[in-house]
PDB file of C-alpha atoms in Angstrom:
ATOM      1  CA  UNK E   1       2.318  31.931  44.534  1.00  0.00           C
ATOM      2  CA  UNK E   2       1.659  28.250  44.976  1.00  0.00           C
ATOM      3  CA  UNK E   3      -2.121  28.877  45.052  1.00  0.00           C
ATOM      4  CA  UNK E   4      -1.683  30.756  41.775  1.00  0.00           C
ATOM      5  CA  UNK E   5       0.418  27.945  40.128  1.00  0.00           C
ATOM      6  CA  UNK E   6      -2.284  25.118  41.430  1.00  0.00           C
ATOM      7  CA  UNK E   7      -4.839  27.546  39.886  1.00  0.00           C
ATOM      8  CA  UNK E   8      -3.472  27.806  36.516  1.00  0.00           C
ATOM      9  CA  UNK E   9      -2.415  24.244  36.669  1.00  0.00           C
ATOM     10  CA  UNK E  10      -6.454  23.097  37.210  1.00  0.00           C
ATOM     11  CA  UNK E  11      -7.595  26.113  34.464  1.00  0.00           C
ATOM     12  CA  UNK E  12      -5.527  23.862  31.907  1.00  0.00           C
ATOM     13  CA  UNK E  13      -6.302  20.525  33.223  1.00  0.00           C
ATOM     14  CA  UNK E  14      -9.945  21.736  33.146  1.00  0.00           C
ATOM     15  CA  UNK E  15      -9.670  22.848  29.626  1.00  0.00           C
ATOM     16  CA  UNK E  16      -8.066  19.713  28.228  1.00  0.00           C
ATOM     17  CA  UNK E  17     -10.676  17.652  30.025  1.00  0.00           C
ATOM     18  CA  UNK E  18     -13.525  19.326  28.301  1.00  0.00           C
ATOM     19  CA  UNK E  19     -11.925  19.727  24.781  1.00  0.00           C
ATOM     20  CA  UNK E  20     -11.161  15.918  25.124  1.00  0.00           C
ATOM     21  CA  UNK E  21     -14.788  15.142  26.196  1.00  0.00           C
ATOM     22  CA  UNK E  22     -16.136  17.377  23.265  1.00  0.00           C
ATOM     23  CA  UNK E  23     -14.230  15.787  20.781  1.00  0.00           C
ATOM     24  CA  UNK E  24     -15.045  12.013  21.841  1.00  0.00           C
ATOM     25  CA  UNK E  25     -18.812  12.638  21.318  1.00  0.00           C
ATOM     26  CA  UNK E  26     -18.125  13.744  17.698  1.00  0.00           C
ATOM     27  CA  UNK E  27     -17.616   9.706  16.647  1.00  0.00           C
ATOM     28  CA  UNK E  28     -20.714   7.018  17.571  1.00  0.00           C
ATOM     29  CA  UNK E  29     -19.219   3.953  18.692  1.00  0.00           C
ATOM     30  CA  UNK E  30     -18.791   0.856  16.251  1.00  0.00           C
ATOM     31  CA  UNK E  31     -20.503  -2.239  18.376  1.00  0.00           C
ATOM     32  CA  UNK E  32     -17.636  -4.195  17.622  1.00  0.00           C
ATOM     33  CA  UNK E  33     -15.681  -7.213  19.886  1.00  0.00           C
ATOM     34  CA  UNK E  34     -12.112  -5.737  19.542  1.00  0.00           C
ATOM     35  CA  UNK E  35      -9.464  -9.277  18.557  1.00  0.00           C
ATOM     36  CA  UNK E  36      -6.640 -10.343  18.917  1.00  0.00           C
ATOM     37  CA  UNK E  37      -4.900  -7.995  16.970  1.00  0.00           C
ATOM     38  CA  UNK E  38      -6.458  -4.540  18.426  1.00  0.00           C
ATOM     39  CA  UNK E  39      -5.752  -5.722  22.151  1.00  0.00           C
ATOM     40  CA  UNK E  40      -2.044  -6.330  21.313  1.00  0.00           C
ATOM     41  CA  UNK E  41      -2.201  -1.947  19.776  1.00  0.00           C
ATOM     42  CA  UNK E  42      -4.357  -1.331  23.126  1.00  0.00           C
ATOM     43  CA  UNK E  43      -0.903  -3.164  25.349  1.00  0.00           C
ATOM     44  CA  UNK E  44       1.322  -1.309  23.046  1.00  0.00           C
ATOM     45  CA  UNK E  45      -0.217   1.895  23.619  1.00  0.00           C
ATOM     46  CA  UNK E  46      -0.477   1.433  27.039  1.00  0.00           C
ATOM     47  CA  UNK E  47       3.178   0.427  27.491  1.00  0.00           C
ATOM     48  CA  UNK E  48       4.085   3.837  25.880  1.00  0.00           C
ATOM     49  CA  UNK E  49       1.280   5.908  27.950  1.00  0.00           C
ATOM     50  CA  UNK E  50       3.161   4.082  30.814  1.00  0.00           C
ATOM     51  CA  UNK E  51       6.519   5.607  29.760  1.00  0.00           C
ATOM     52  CA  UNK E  52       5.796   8.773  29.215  1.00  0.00           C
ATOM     53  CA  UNK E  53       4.283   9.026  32.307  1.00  0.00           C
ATOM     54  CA  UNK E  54       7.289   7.871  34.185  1.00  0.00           C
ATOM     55  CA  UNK E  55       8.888  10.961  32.454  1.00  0.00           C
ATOM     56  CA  UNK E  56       6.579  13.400  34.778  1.00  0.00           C
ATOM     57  CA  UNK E  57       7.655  11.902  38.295  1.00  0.00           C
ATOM     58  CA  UNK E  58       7.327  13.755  41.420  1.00  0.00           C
ATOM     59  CA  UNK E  59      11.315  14.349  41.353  1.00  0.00           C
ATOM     60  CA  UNK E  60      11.134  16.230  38.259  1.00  0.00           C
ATOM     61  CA  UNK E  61       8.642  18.369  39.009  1.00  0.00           C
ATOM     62  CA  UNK E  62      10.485  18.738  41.878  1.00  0.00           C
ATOM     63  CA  UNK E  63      13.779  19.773  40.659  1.00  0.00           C
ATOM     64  CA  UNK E  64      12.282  21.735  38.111  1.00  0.00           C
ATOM     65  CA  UNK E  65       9.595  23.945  40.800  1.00  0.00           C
ATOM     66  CA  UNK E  66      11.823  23.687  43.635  1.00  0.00           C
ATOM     67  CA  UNK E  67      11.241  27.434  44.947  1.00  0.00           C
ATOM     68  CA  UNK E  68       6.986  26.400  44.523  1.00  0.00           C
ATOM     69  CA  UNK E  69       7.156  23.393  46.096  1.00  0.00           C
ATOM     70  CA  UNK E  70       9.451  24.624  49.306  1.00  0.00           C
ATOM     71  CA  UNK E  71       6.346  27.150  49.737  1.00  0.00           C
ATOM     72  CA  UNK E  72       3.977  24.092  50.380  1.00  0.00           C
ATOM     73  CA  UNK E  73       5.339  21.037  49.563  1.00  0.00           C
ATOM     74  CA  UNK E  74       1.925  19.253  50.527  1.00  0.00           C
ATOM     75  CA  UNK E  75      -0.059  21.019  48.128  1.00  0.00           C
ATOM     76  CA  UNK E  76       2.538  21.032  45.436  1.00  0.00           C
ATOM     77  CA  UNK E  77       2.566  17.578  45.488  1.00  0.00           C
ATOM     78  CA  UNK E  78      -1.024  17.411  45.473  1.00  0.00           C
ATOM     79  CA  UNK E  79      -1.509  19.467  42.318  1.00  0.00           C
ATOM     80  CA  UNK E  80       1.805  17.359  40.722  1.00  0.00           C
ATOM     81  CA  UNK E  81      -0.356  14.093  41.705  1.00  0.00           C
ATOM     82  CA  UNK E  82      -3.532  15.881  39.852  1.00  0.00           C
ATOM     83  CA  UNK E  83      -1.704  17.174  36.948  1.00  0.00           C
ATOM     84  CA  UNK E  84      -0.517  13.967  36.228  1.00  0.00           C
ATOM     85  CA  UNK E  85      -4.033  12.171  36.685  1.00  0.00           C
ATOM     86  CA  UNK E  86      -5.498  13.896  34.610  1.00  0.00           C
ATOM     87  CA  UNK E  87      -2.813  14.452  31.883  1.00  0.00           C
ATOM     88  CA  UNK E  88      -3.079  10.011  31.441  1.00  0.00           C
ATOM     89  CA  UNK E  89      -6.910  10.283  31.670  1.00  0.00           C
ATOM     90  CA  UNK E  90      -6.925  12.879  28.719  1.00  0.00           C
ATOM     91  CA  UNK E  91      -4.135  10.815  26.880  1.00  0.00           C
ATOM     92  CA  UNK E  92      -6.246   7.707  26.984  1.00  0.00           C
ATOM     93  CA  UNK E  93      -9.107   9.578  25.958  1.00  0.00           C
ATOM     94  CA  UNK E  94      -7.715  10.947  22.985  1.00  0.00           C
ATOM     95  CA  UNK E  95      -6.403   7.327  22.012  1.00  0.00           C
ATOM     96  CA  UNK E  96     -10.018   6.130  22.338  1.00  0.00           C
ATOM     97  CA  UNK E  97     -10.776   8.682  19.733  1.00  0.00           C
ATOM     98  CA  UNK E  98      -8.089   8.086  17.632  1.00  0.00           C
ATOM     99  CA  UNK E  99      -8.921   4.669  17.406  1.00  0.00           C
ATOM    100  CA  UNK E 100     -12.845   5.317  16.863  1.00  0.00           C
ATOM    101  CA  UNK E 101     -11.702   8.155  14.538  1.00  0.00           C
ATOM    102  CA  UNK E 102      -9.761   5.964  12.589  1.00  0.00           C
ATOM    103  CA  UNK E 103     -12.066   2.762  13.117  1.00  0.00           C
ATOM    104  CA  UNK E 104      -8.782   0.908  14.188  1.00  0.00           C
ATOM    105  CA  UNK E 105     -11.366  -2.114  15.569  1.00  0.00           C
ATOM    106  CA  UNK E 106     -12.492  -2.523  12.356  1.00  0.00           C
ATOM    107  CA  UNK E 107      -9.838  -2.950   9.878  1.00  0.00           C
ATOM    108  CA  UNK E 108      -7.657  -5.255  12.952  1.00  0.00           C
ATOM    109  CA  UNK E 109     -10.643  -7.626  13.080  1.00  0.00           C
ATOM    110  CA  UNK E 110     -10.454  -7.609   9.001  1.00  0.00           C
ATOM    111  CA  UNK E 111      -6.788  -8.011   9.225  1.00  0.00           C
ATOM    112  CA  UNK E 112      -7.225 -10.541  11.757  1.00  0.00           C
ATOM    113  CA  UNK E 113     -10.017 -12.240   9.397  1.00  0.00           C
ATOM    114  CA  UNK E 114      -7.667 -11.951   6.309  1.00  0.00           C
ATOM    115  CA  UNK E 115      -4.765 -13.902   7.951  1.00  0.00           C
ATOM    116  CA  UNK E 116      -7.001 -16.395   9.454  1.00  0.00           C
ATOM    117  CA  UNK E 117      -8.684 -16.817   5.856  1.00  0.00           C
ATOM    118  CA  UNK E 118      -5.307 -16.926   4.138  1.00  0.00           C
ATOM    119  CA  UNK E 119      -3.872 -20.069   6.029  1.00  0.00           C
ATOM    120  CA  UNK E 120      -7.207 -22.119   5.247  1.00  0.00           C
ATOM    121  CA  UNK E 121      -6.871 -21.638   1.459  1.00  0.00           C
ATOM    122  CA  UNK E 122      -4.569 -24.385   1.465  1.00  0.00           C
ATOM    123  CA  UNK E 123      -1.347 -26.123   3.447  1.00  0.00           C
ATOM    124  CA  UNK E 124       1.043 -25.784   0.502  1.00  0.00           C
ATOM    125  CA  UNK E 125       4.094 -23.651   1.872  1.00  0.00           C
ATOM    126  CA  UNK E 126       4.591 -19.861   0.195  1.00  0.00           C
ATOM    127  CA  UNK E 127       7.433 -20.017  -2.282  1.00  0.00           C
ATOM    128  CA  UNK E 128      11.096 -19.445  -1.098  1.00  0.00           C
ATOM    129  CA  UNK E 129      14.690 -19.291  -3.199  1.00  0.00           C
ATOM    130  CA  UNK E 130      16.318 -22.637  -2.955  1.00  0.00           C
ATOM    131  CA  UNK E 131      19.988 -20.819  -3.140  1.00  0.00           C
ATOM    132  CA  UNK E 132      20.216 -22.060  -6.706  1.00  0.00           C
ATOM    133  CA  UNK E 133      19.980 -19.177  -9.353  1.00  0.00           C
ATOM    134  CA  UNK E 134      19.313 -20.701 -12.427  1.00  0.00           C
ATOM    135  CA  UNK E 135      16.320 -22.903 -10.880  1.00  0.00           C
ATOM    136  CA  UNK E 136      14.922 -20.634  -9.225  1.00  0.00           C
ATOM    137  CA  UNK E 137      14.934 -18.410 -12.658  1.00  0.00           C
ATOM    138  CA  UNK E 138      13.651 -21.236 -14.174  1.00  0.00           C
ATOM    139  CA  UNK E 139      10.915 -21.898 -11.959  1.00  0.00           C
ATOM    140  CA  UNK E 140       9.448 -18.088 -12.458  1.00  0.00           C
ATOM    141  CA  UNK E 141       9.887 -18.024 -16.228  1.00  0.00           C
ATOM    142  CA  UNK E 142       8.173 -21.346 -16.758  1.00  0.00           C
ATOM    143  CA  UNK E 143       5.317 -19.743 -15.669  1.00  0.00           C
ATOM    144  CA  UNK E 144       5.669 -16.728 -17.792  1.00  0.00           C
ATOM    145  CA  UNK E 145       6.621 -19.409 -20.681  1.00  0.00           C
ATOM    146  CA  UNK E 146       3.249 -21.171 -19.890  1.00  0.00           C
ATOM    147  CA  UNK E 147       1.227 -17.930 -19.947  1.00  0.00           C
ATOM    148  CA  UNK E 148       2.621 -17.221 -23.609  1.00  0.00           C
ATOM    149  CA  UNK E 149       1.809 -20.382 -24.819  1.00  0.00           C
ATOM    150  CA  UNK E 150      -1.636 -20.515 -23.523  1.00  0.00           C
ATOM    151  CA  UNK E 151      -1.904 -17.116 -25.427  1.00  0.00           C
ATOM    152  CA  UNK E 152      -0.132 -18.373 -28.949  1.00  0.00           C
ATOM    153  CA  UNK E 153      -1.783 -21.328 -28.448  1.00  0.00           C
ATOM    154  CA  UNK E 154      -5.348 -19.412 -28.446  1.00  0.00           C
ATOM    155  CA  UNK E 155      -4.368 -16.917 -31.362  1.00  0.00           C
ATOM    156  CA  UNK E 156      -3.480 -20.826 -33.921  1.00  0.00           C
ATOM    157  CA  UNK E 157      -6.523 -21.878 -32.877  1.00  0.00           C
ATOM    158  CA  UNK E 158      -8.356 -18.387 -34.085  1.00  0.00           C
ATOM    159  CA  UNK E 159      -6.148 -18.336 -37.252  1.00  0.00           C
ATOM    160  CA  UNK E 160      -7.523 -22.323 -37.732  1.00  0.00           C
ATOM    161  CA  UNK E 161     -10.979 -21.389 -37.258  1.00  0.00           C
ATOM    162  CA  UNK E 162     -10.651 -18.620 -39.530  1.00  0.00           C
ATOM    163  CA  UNK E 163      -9.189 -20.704 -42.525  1.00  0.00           C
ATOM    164  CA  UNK E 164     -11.874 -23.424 -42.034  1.00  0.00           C
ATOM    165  CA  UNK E 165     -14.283 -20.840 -42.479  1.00  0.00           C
ATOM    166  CA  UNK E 166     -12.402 -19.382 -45.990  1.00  0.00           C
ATOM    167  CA  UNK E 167     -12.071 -22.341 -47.044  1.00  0.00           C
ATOM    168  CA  UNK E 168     -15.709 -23.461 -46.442  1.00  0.00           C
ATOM    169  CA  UNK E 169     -16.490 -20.009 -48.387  1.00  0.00           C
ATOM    170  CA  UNK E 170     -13.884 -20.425 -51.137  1.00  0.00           C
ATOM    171  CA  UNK E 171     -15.439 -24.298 -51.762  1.00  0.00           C
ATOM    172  CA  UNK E 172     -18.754 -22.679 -52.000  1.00  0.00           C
ATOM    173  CA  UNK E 173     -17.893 -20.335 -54.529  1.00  0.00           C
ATOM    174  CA  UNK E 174     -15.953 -22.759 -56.851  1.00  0.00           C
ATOM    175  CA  UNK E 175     -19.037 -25.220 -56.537  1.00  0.00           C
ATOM    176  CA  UNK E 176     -21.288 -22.033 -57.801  1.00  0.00           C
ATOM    177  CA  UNK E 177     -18.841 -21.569 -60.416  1.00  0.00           C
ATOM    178  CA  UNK E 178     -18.955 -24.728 -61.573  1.00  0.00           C
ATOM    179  CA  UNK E 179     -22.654 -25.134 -62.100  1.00  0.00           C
ATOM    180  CA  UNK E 180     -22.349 -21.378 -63.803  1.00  0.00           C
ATOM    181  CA  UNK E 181     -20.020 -23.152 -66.334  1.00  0.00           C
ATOM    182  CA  UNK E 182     -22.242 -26.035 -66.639  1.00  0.00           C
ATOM    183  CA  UNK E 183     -24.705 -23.524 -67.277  1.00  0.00           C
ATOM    184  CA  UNK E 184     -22.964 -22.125 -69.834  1.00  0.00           C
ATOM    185  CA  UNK E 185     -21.512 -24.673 -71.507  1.00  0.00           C
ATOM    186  CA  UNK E 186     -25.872 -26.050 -71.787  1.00  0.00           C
ATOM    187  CA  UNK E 187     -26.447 -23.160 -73.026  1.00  0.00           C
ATOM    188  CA  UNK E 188     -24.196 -22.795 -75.713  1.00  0.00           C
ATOM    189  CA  UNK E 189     -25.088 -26.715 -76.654  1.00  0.00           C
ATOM    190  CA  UNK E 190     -28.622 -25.669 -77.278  1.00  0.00           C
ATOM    191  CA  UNK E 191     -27.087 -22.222 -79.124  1.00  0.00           C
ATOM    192  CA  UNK E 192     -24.944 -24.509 -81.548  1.00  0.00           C
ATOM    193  CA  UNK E 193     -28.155 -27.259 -81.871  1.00  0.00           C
ATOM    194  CA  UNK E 194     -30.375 -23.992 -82.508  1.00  0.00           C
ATOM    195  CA  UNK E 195     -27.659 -22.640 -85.122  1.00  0.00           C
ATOM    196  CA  UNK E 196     -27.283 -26.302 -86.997  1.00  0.00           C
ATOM    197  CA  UNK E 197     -31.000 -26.547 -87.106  1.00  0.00           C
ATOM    198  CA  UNK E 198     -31.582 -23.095 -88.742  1.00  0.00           C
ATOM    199  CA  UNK E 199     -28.520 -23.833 -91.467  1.00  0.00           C
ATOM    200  CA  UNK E 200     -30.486 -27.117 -92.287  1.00  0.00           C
ATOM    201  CA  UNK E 201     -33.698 -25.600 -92.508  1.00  0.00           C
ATOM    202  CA  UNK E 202     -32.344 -22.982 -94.656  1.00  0.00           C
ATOM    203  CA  UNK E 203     -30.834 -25.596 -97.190  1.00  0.00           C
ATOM    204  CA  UNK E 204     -34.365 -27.463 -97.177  1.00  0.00           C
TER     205      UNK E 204
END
């Protein structure tokens, strides 16, 4: 019975070893120096890993397979030992490819690049509430108030350049009016001189 257990027990190590393997030679490694960031996940994981291995201790097994393991307690505790070898190696495997899957080194150096960026922009200190309402409301609308003004002030000086440019057109016309009336008023001189010089010719 014991054999049979260690034999089924090695079948499914065996067959979560290779479907691990398979599936980590799906991905081609990014050649990239993991930071800060990504080695604090990698402790993090590995705290956890470490956990949930403590949860598969040779007492359990024991307790749970005592009736197996009074058989051959050697062996059992061999196969327990395996079992449990294995079951980290495959775990850590399939964090690897979660992580290449993912491309978790990438975007934690780019996160790591962003906040290292961010604090050389400049010293000045993000903006907090001081605890006072009404200056802190303040504060944010004068902003907004600025923003508005910088946009009314652009749409008066539109509407200025706008009525310069009737009234440029509107003294243009008058001045072409003016020399049509001049015209006109010429031309109905020389009419009037024409008219008094064909009523004296007449007489004569």
């Amino acid at each position: 019975m014991a054999a049979e257990v260690e034999v089924e027990m090695e079948d499914t190590v065996s067959q979560l070893s290779s479907s691990s393997l398979k599936q980590s030679t799906i991905l081609e490694k990014r050649d990239e120096t993991e930071g800060r960031r990504m080695e604090s996940f990698r402790k993090v994981m590995n705290k956890c890993l470490d956990k949930i291995m403590a949860a598969g201790s040779q007492e359990k097994f024991n307790s749970c397979f005592t009736s197996i393991r009074e058989r051959n307690p050697l062996e059992f505790k061999s196969v327990v030992e395996q079992l449990m070898l294995q079951l980290r190696s495959n775990i850590e495997k399939e964090i690897d490819l979660m992580i290449k899957q993912e491309d978790l080194v990438y975007f934690f150096n780019e996160l790591d690049s962003i906040v290292e960026n961010s604090g050389k922009r400049g010293s000045q200190p993000a903006w907090r509430p001081s605890g006072n309402p009404k200056k802190d409301l303040c504060n944010h609308i004068m902003h907004v108030k600025l923003a508005y003004k910088a946009q009314i002030t652009g749409m008066l000086e539109k509407l200025e350049s706008e009525n310069e440019k009737f009234t440029s057109d509107i003294l243009k016309k008058r001045e072409k009016l003016a020399e049509t009336e001049a015209q006109l008023v010429e031309a109905t001189k020389d009419l009037r001189e024409a008219r008094t010089l064909s009523l004296l010719l007449f007489l004569f």
